[in-house]
Amino acid sequence: MKVTIVGSGYVGLVTGTCLADAGNHVVCVDIDPAKVEKLSKGVSPIYEPGLEELIKANLATGRLRFTTQLAEGVEHGGVIFIAVGTPPSADGSADLSSVEAIVRDVAKLMTSSRVIVIKSTVPVGTGRRMSQILEDLTAHPFALISNPEFLREGAAVEDFLRPDRIIIGSDGDADAVQIITELYAPFAKTPQTIMVLSRDAAEMVKYASNAYLATRISFINEIADICARTDVDINEVRSGMGADSRIGAAFLYPGVGYGGSCFPKDVQALIRVAQGVGSRSDVLASVHARNELQKVALAEMVLRKYGKDLAGRTLAIWGLAFKPNTDDVRDAPAISVIRLLSKAGARLRCYDPKASANAKAELKGCRGVEFVAGPYEAIEKADGLIICTEWNEFRTPDFDRIRSHLRERVIFDGRNLYDPRTMIRQRIEYHSIGRPAAIPSRGHAAPPPKHK
Ligand code: NAD
């Protein structure tokens, strides 16, 4: 099939590359010339496991190409996916200006029938409105499909190739549904993986799913706070809860709050949708409010330990990305933590395996922040270590090196990576989320150094 993707970011690039890999001829359009130039050379502008290899392989077959010219894309693809950003407007509602501008341009450029697929996350009713715009601007036949994306950054290729479900939202255009079903057939584990819903329902499934996952995170963070104040270990509570098959263990990890380019903005946008139709959104508002609290909880833990003035203090930060295996720092909790601690006067030595360049751009002008090449370089002569992202390489660190590098042996762990009993044995003061602080007494001897 001939397919065009407009917007070559996390979603568009993964979609275009995986569709090309399945044998389709794909043109990816993006307005950013630097991005298109890189991509045309086989260099991925984002870090996503397995993606760059797949881009290179499909460029080589000639089934994948990149352009800045929308006209070229509209001429090429019988199916045109729109996968541009829908960032929050000042009032929290989804900013649909890029989606709408593309719909208008496509309407003017198309010279025969097209299936237009909105993959961007858009509020209920957007498909209907975009369909009306197309109706007004083109005499050529078209179908407008909603096809929300559920991939997780950090596992995006894997998720696209083996999705739990593929949602096709349509208002009754059977031919267009058939075309999109055929396009996705290679990725469907079973025929039931592909679900055809109304267009409005498809749009709503995406927001409801993200809001529900965000709710679980805020819920467990709230329970964690009660646990911390009652000397109960949230990890024990979490595993006890998760063993209930009605509850399950996923998305019940306490931490520094949810971040990234989806949950924060989608919860806010859904609240605006609710307000717009006169519905109360008390649960969603609380989910958001708890997350705002959670994002600063780790920094506040640090300020409780050292006092409000951190001038003269150096702190190490491990992890800048909003989650492991991505370089995305959009709305990352680490950024909020760094801003707060920098404002309090601290010097911050930051390390992330992939996200340092993006964090550097995000934190431009933030005082006292430096980026280093390795985790142990970050803790050199630091007064404490703060963990913001659960990259695998932080799970089993060399505690001997941590003890010898840190000026004060204190770890603030926003991801509960370690067992507090281990930290007592390691003679490291350990603060984590929803668990009593582990503070070694003088009587605790450090473990003998490891043999080489
Ligand atoms: P992104 O910012 O990574 O990518 C958007 C791309 O669109 C950028 O490369 C930008 O240059 C390009 N662009 C903007 N305007 C354009 C135009 N007029 N013509 C051509 N290209 C244009 O965004 P993303 O993270 O891929 O998200 C895209 C959409 O998918 C959003 O609605 C988001 O909510 C949704 N979504 C994202 C994820 C995720 O994990 N990132 C998951 C599911 C759904």
Coordinates of C-alpha atoms and ligand atoms in Angstrom, one line a residue:
M1 CA 0.0 0.0 0.0
K2 CA 1.1 3.6 -0.5
V3 CA 1.0 5.4 2.8
T4 CA 1.9 8.9 3.9
I5 CA 2.6 10.0 7.5
V6 CA 2.5 13.7 8.4
G7 CA 4.6 14.4 11.5
S8 CA 7.7 12.3 12.0
G9 CA 8.0 12.4 15.8
Y10 CA 7.8 9.5 18.3
V11 CA 4.5 8.3 16.9
G12 CA 4.7 9.2 13.2
L13 CA 8.3 7.9 12.8
V14 CA 7.6 4.6 14.5
T15 CA 4.4 4.2 12.5
G16 CA 5.9 5.0 9.2
T17 CA 9.0 2.9 9.7
C18 CA 7.0 -0.2 10.9
L19 CA 4.5 0.1 8.1
A20 CA 7.4 0.3 5.6
D21 CA 9.0 -2.8 7.2
A22 CA 5.7 -4.7 6.6
G23 CA 6.1 -4.0 2.9
N24 CA 4.2 -0.7 2.4
H25 CA 5.7 2.2 0.5
V26 CA 5.8 5.0 3.0
V27 CA 6.6 8.7 2.7
C28 CA 7.1 10.5 6.1
V29 CA 6.6 14.3 6.0
D30 CA 7.9 16.7 8.6
I31 CA 8.2 20.5 8.7
D32 CA 11.5 20.3 10.5
P33 CA 14.2 20.3 7.7
A34 CA 17.0 19.3 10.1
K35 CA 15.0 16.2 11.2
V36 CA 14.2 15.2 7.6
E37 CA 17.9 15.6 6.6
K38 CA 19.0 13.4 9.5
L39 CA 16.3 10.8 8.8
S40 CA 17.1 10.7 5.1
K41 CA 20.7 9.7 6.1
G42 CA 19.3 6.9 8.4
V43 CA 20.0 8.8 11.6
S44 CA 17.1 8.7 14.1
P45 CA 16.5 12.1 15.8
I46 CA 15.1 10.3 18.8
Y47 CA 16.3 7.4 20.9
E48 CA 13.9 4.4 20.7
P49 CA 15.3 0.9 21.0
G50 CA 15.5 -0.8 17.6
L51 CA 14.2 2.2 15.6
E52 CA 17.4 3.4 13.9
E53 CA 18.2 -0.1 12.6
L54 CA 14.7 -0.4 11.2
I55 CA 14.9 3.1 9.5
K56 CA 18.3 2.2 7.9
A57 CA 17.0 -1.1 6.6
N58 CA 13.8 0.3 5.1
L59 CA 15.6 3.3 3.6
A60 CA 17.9 0.7 1.9
T61 CA 14.9 -1.1 0.4
G62 CA 13.5 2.2 -1.0
R63 CA 10.2 1.6 0.8
L64 CA 10.8 4.5 3.2
R65 CA 11.6 8.1 2.4
F66 CA 11.4 11.5 4.1
T67 CA 10.4 14.9 2.9
T68 CA 9.5 18.4 4.1
Q69 CA 7.0 18.7 1.2
L70 CA 3.4 17.9 2.2
A71 CA 2.3 18.1 -1.5
E72 CA 4.7 15.2 -2.2
G73 CA 3.1 13.2 0.6
V74 CA -0.4 13.9 -0.5
E75 CA 0.3 12.9 -4.0
H76 CA 2.0 9.7 -2.8
G77 CA -0.3 8.2 -0.2
G78 CA -3.8 6.8 -0.7
V79 CA -3.8 6.6 3.1
I80 CA -2.6 9.7 4.9
F81 CA -1.9 9.5 8.7
I82 CA -1.7 12.7 10.7
A83 CA 0.6 12.2 13.7
V84 CA 1.6 15.7 14.7
G85 CA 1.6 17.0 18.3
T86 CA -1.5 18.1 20.2
P87 CA 0.2 20.0 23.0
P88 CA -1.7 21.7 25.8
S89 CA -3.0 25.2 25.2
A90 CA -2.8 27.8 28.0
D91 CA -6.1 26.5 29.5
G92 CA -5.0 22.9 29.3
S93 CA -7.2 22.0 26.3
A94 CA -5.6 20.1 23.4
D95 CA -4.1 22.5 20.9
L96 CA -5.4 21.2 17.6
S97 CA -4.0 23.9 15.3
S98 CA -1.4 21.7 13.7
V99 CA -3.9 18.9 13.0
E100 CA -6.4 21.4 11.6
A101 CA -3.8 23.1 9.4
I102 CA -2.8 19.8 7.9
V103 CA -6.4 18.8 7.2
R104 CA -7.0 22.1 5.4
D105 CA -3.8 21.7 3.4
V106 CA -4.5 18.1 2.5
A107 CA -8.0 19.1 1.3
K108 CA -6.5 21.7 -1.0
L109 CA -3.8 19.4 -2.3
M110 CA -5.7 16.2 -3.0
T111 CA -6.6 15.4 -6.5
S112 CA -8.4 12.1 -6.1
S113 CA -9.9 10.2 -3.2
R114 CA -8.0 9.7 0.1
V115 CA -8.4 8.0 3.4
I116 CA -7.2 10.4 6.1
V117 CA -6.4 8.9 9.5
I118 CA -6.0 10.9 12.7
K119 CA -3.4 9.2 14.8
S120 CA -2.7 12.2 17.0
T121 CA -4.5 12.2 20.4
V122 CA -7.5 14.5 19.9
P123 CA -10.6 15.2 21.9
V124 CA -14.0 13.6 21.2
G125 CA -15.7 15.3 18.3
T126 CA -12.4 16.3 16.5
G127 CA -12.9 13.8 13.7
R128 CA -16.4 15.1 13.1
R129 CA -15.1 18.7 12.9
M130 CA -12.2 17.8 10.6
S131 CA -14.5 15.8 8.4
Q132 CA -16.7 18.9 8.0
I133 CA -13.6 21.0 7.1
L134 CA -12.7 18.5 4.4
E135 CA -16.3 18.4 3.1
D136 CA -16.2 22.2 2.8
L137 CA -12.8 22.4 1.0
T138 CA -12.6 19.4 -1.4
A139 CA -14.9 17.9 -4.0
H140 CA -12.9 14.7 -4.0
P141 CA -14.2 11.7 -2.0
F142 CA -12.6 11.1 1.4
A143 CA -13.0 9.1 4.5
L144 CA -11.8 10.3 7.9
I145 CA -10.8 7.6 10.3
S146 CA -9.7 7.9 14.0
N147 CA -6.9 5.5 14.9
P148 CA -5.4 6.5 18.3
E149 CA -1.9 5.2 19.1
F150 CA -1.1 3.4 22.4
L151 CA 2.6 2.8 22.0
R152 CA 4.8 3.4 25.0
E153 CA 8.0 5.4 24.5
G154 CA 11.0 3.2 25.3
A155 CA 9.2 0.2 23.8
A156 CA 7.5 1.9 20.9
V157 CA 8.7 -0.4 18.1
E158 CA 7.9 -3.5 20.0
D159 CA 4.4 -2.1 20.9
F160 CA 3.7 -1.1 17.3
L161 CA 4.7 -4.5 16.0
R162 CA 2.7 -6.4 18.7
P163 CA -0.1 -4.2 20.0
D164 CA -2.6 -5.2 22.6
R165 CA -5.3 -3.7 20.4
I166 CA -5.7 -1.6 17.3
I167 CA -8.6 0.8 17.4
I168 CA -10.2 1.9 14.1
G169 CA -12.9 4.6 14.6
S170 CA -15.2 5.2 11.7
D171 CA -18.6 6.7 11.0
G172 CA -19.6 4.0 8.7
D173 CA -17.2 4.1 5.7
A174 CA -16.8 0.3 5.2
D175 CA -14.3 0.6 2.4
A176 CA -12.0 2.8 4.4
V177 CA -12.3 0.5 7.4
Q178 CA -11.3 -2.4 5.2
I179 CA -8.3 -0.6 3.9
I180 CA -7.0 0.3 7.4
T181 CA -7.8 -3.2 8.6
E182 CA -5.6 -4.7 5.8
L183 CA -2.8 -2.3 6.6
Y184 CA -2.8 -3.4 10.2
A185 CA -3.4 -7.1 9.6
P186 CA 0.3 -8.0 9.8
F187 CA 0.5 -6.6 13.4
A188 CA -2.7 -8.2 14.7
K189 CA -2.1 -11.1 17.0
T190 CA -5.6 -12.3 16.5
P191 CA -8.5 -11.0 14.4
Q192 CA -10.0 -9.6 17.7
T193 CA -6.9 -7.4 18.1
I194 CA -8.5 -5.0 15.5
M195 CA -11.5 -3.3 17.0
V196 CA -13.8 -1.2 14.9
L197 CA -15.6 1.5 16.9
S198 CA -17.4 4.7 16.3
R199 CA -15.1 7.6 15.6
D200 CA -16.1 9.4 18.7
A201 CA -15.6 6.3 20.9
A202 CA -12.2 5.7 19.4
E203 CA -11.1 9.3 20.3
M204 CA -12.5 8.7 23.8
V205 CA -10.8 5.3 24.3
K206 CA -7.4 7.0 24.1
Y207 CA -8.1 9.7 26.7
A208 CA -9.9 7.3 29.0
S209 CA -7.0 4.8 28.8
N210 CA -4.3 7.4 29.6
A211 CA -6.4 9.0 32.3
Y212 CA -7.0 5.6 33.9
L213 CA -3.3 4.7 34.0
A214 CA -2.5 8.1 35.4
T215 CA -5.2 7.5 38.0
R216 CA -3.5 4.3 39.2
I217 CA -0.2 6.1 39.5
S218 CA -1.7 9.0 41.5
F219 CA -3.6 6.5 43.6
I220 CA -0.6 4.5 44.6
N221 CA 1.4 7.7 45.3
E222 CA -1.3 8.8 47.7
I223 CA -1.3 5.4 49.4
A224 CA 2.5 5.7 49.6
D225 CA 2.3 9.0 51.4
I226 CA 0.0 7.4 54.0
C227 CA 2.4 4.5 54.3
A228 CA 5.4 6.8 54.8
R229 CA 3.6 8.5 57.7
T230 CA 2.5 5.3 59.3
D231 CA 5.9 3.5 59.0
V232 CA 4.6 0.9 56.5
D233 CA 6.6 -0.2 53.5
I234 CA 4.5 0.7 50.3
N235 CA 6.4 -2.0 48.4
E236 CA 4.9 -4.7 50.6
V237 CA 1.4 -3.1 50.3
R238 CA 1.8 -2.8 46.5
S239 CA 2.7 -6.4 46.1
G240 CA -0.1 -7.5 48.3
M241 CA -2.6 -5.4 46.4
G242 CA -1.2 -6.4 43.0
A243 CA -1.7 -10.1 43.7
D244 CA -5.4 -9.6 43.5
S245 CA -6.4 -10.6 39.9
R246 CA -9.1 -7.8 39.9
I247 CA -6.3 -5.2 40.6
G248 CA -3.1 -6.5 39.0
A249 CA 0.4 -5.2 39.6
A250 CA 0.9 -2.9 36.5
F251 CA 1.1 0.9 37.0
L252 CA 1.0 0.5 40.8
Y253 CA 4.6 1.7 41.4
P254 CA 5.0 4.7 43.7
G255 CA 7.5 7.3 42.5
V256 CA 8.1 10.9 41.5
G257 CA 4.9 11.2 39.6
Y258 CA 4.0 10.6 36.0
G259 CA 5.5 12.7 33.2
G260 CA 6.1 12.6 29.5
S261 CA 4.3 14.0 26.6
C262 CA 1.0 12.2 27.2
F263 CA -0.4 11.6 30.7
P264 CA 0.0 15.1 32.0
K265 CA -1.5 16.8 28.9
D266 CA -4.2 14.2 28.3
V267 CA -5.5 14.3 31.8
Q268 CA -5.7 18.1 31.6
A269 CA -7.3 18.0 28.1
L270 CA -9.9 15.5 29.3
I271 CA -10.8 17.8 32.2
R272 CA -11.4 20.6 29.7
V273 CA -13.6 18.3 27.6
A274 CA -15.6 17.5 30.7
Q275 CA -16.0 21.1 31.6
G276 CA -17.0 21.9 28.1
V277 CA -20.0 19.5 28.3
G278 CA -20.9 20.4 31.9
S279 CA -19.6 17.1 33.4
R280 CA -17.8 17.1 36.7
S281 CA -14.3 15.8 36.7
D282 CA -13.4 15.6 40.4
V283 CA -11.4 12.3 40.0
L284 CA -9.3 13.6 37.1
A285 CA -8.7 16.9 38.9
S286 CA -7.4 15.0 42.0
V287 CA -5.3 12.8 39.8
H288 CA -3.6 15.9 38.4
A289 CA -3.3 17.6 41.8
R290 CA -1.7 14.5 43.4
N291 CA 0.8 14.3 40.5
E292 CA 1.8 18.0 41.0
L293 CA 2.5 17.3 44.7
Q294 CA 4.4 14.1 43.8
K295 CA 6.7 15.9 41.4
V296 CA 8.1 18.1 44.2
A297 CA 8.0 15.5 46.9
L298 CA 11.5 14.2 46.2
A299 CA 13.0 17.8 46.2
E300 CA 11.2 18.5 49.4
M301 CA 12.7 15.4 51.0
V302 CA 16.1 16.8 50.0
L303 CA 15.2 20.2 51.5
R304 CA 14.1 18.6 54.8
K305 CA 17.4 16.8 55.1
Y306 CA 19.8 19.8 54.2
G307 CA 17.6 22.8 55.0
K308 CA 16.0 25.3 52.6
D309 CA 19.3 27.0 51.6
L310 CA 21.3 24.6 49.4
A311 CA 24.1 27.1 48.6
G312 CA 27.4 25.3 48.8
R313 CA 25.8 21.9 48.4
T314 CA 26.4 19.6 45.4
L315 CA 23.9 17.0 44.5
A316 CA 24.1 14.2 41.9
I317 CA 21.1 13.4 39.7
W318 CA 20.8 10.0 38.1
G319 CA 18.1 9.9 35.4
L320 CA 16.6 12.8 33.4
A321 CA 14.3 11.1 31.0
F322 CA 10.7 10.8 32.1
K323 CA 11.1 7.0 32.0
P324 CA 13.9 4.5 31.1
N325 CA 14.8 3.7 27.5
T326 CA 13.8 7.0 26.0
D327 CA 15.6 10.4 25.6
D328 CA 12.3 12.2 26.1
V329 CA 12.3 14.8 28.9
R330 CA 9.0 16.4 28.1
D331 CA 7.3 17.0 31.5
A332 CA 9.9 14.7 33.1
P333 CA 9.8 14.8 37.0
A334 CA 13.6 15.1 37.0
I335 CA 13.3 18.5 35.3
S336 CA 10.9 19.8 38.1
V337 CA 13.2 18.4 40.8
I338 CA 16.3 20.0 39.2
R339 CA 14.6 23.4 38.8
L340 CA 13.5 23.4 42.5
L341 CA 16.9 22.4 43.8
S342 CA 18.7 24.9 41.6
K343 CA 16.4 27.6 42.9
A344 CA 17.4 26.6 46.4
G345 CA 21.1 27.2 45.5
A346 CA 22.4 23.7 44.9
R347 CA 24.9 22.7 42.3
L348 CA 23.7 19.7 40.3
R349 CA 25.7 17.1 38.5
C350 CA 23.4 15.3 36.2
Y351 CA 23.7 12.0 34.4
D352 CA 21.4 10.1 32.0
P353 CA 22.4 7.4 29.6
K354 CA 20.4 9.0 26.7
A355 CA 18.5 12.1 27.6
S356 CA 21.3 14.6 28.6
A357 CA 21.2 16.6 25.4
N358 CA 17.4 17.1 25.6
A359 CA 17.6 17.9 29.3
K360 CA 20.4 20.5 28.6
A361 CA 18.2 22.2 26.1
E362 CA 15.2 22.1 28.5
L363 CA 17.2 23.4 31.4
K364 CA 19.0 26.2 29.5
G365 CA 19.6 29.1 31.8
C366 CA 19.0 27.0 35.0
R367 CA 21.8 28.0 37.4
G368 CA 24.4 25.5 38.7
V369 CA 23.4 22.6 36.5
E370 CA 26.1 20.5 34.8
F371 CA 25.9 17.3 32.7
V372 CA 28.5 14.5 33.1
A373 CA 29.3 11.4 31.1
G374 CA 28.9 8.7 33.7
P375 CA 27.0 7.9 36.9
Y376 CA 30.1 7.8 39.2
E377 CA 31.4 11.1 37.8
A378 CA 28.1 12.6 38.9
I379 CA 28.5 11.5 42.5
E380 CA 32.1 12.6 42.8
K381 CA 32.3 14.8 46.0
A382 CA 28.5 15.2 45.9
D383 CA 26.6 15.7 49.2
G384 CA 23.9 13.2 48.1
L385 CA 22.5 11.2 45.2
I386 CA 19.0 11.7 43.8
I387 CA 17.5 9.1 41.5
C388 CA 14.8 10.2 39.2
T389 CA 14.6 7.6 36.5
E390 CA 14.8 3.8 36.9
W391 CA 17.3 3.0 34.1
N392 CA 18.5 -0.6 34.5
E393 CA 22.1 0.5 35.0
F394 CA 21.1 2.1 38.3
R395 CA 19.5 -1.1 39.7
T396 CA 22.6 -2.8 40.9
P397 CA 25.2 -0.1 41.3
D398 CA 28.6 -0.4 42.9
F399 CA 27.8 0.6 46.5
D400 CA 31.5 0.6 47.4
R401 CA 32.1 3.3 44.8
I402 CA 29.0 5.2 45.9
R403 CA 30.2 5.2 49.5
S404 CA 33.7 6.3 48.6
H405 CA 32.6 9.0 46.1
L406 CA 29.8 10.7 48.1
R407 CA 30.8 13.3 50.6
E408 CA 27.7 12.5 52.6
R409 CA 26.4 8.9 52.2
V410 CA 22.8 9.7 51.4
I411 CA 20.5 8.5 48.6
F412 CA 17.1 10.0 47.8
D413 CA 15.4 7.4 45.5
G414 CA 12.4 8.6 43.6
R415 CA 11.9 5.1 42.1
N416 CA 12.3 2.7 45.1
L417 CA 15.1 0.8 43.4
Y418 CA 16.8 -0.6 46.5
D419 CA 15.8 -2.6 49.6
P420 CA 16.1 -0.4 52.7
R421 CA 17.7 -3.4 54.6
T422 CA 20.5 -3.5 51.9
M423 CA 21.1 0.2 52.4
I424 CA 21.4 -0.2 56.2
R425 CA 24.0 -3.0 55.5
Q426 CA 25.7 -0.7 53.0
R427 CA 25.8 2.1 55.6
I428 CA 24.1 4.5 53.3
E429 CA 21.2 6.7 54.5
Y430 CA 18.3 5.9 52.2
H431 CA 15.2 7.9 51.6
S432 CA 12.6 6.5 49.2
I433 CA 8.9 7.0 48.4
G434 CA 6.3 5.6 50.8
R435 CA 8.8 3.8 53.0
P436 CA 10.4 4.7 56.3
A437 CA 13.8 6.2 55.9
A438 CA 16.7 3.7 56.3
I439 CA 19.3 5.3 58.6
P440 CA 22.2 3.1 59.6
S441 CA 23.3 3.5 63.2
R442 CA 27.0 3.8 64.2
G443 CA 27.0 0.1 65.0
H444 CA 26.5 -0.9 61.4
A445 CA 29.8 -1.9 59.9
A446 CA 30.3 -1.4 56.1
P447 CA 30.4 -4.6 54.1
P448 CA 33.9 -5.7 53.1
P449 CA 35.0 -4.4 49.7
K450 CA 34.1 -6.7 46.7
H451 CA 36.8 -9.0 45.4
K452 CA 38.0 -8.2 41.9
Ligands
NAD1 P1 6.4 14.7 18.5 O1 6.4 16.1 19.0 O2 7.5 13.8 18.8 O3 6.3 14.7 16.9 C1 5.5 15.6 16.1 C2 6.2 15.8 14.8 O4 5.3 16.6 14.0 C3 7.5 16.7 15.0 O5 8.5 16.0 14.3 C4 7.1 18.0 14.3 O6 8.2 18.6 13.6 C5 6.1 17.5 13.3 N1 5.2 18.6 12.8 C6 4.5 19.5 13.5 N2 3.7 20.3 12.6 C7 3.9 19.7 11.4 C8 3.3 20.0 10.1 N3 2.4 21.0 10.0 N4 3.6 19.2 9.1 C9 4.5 18.2 9.3 N5 5.1 17.9 10.4 C10 4.8 18.6 11.5 O7 5.0 14.2 19.0 P2 4.6 12.7 19.3 O8 5.1 12.4 20.7 O9 4.9 11.8 18.2 O10 3.0 12.8 19.5 C11 2.2 12.9 18.3 C12 0.8 12.7 18.7 O11 0.6 11.4 19.1 C13 0.3 13.6 19.9 O12 -1.1 13.9 19.7 C14 0.5 12.6 21.1 O13 -0.4 12.9 22.2 C15 0.1 11.3 20.5 N6 0.7 10.1 21.1 C16 2.0 10.2 21.6 C17 2.6 9.1 22.1 C18 4.0 9.1 22.7 O14 4.4 8.2 23.4 N7 4.8 10.1 22.3 C19 1.9 7.9 22.3 C20 0.6 7.8 21.8 C21 0.0 9.0 21.2

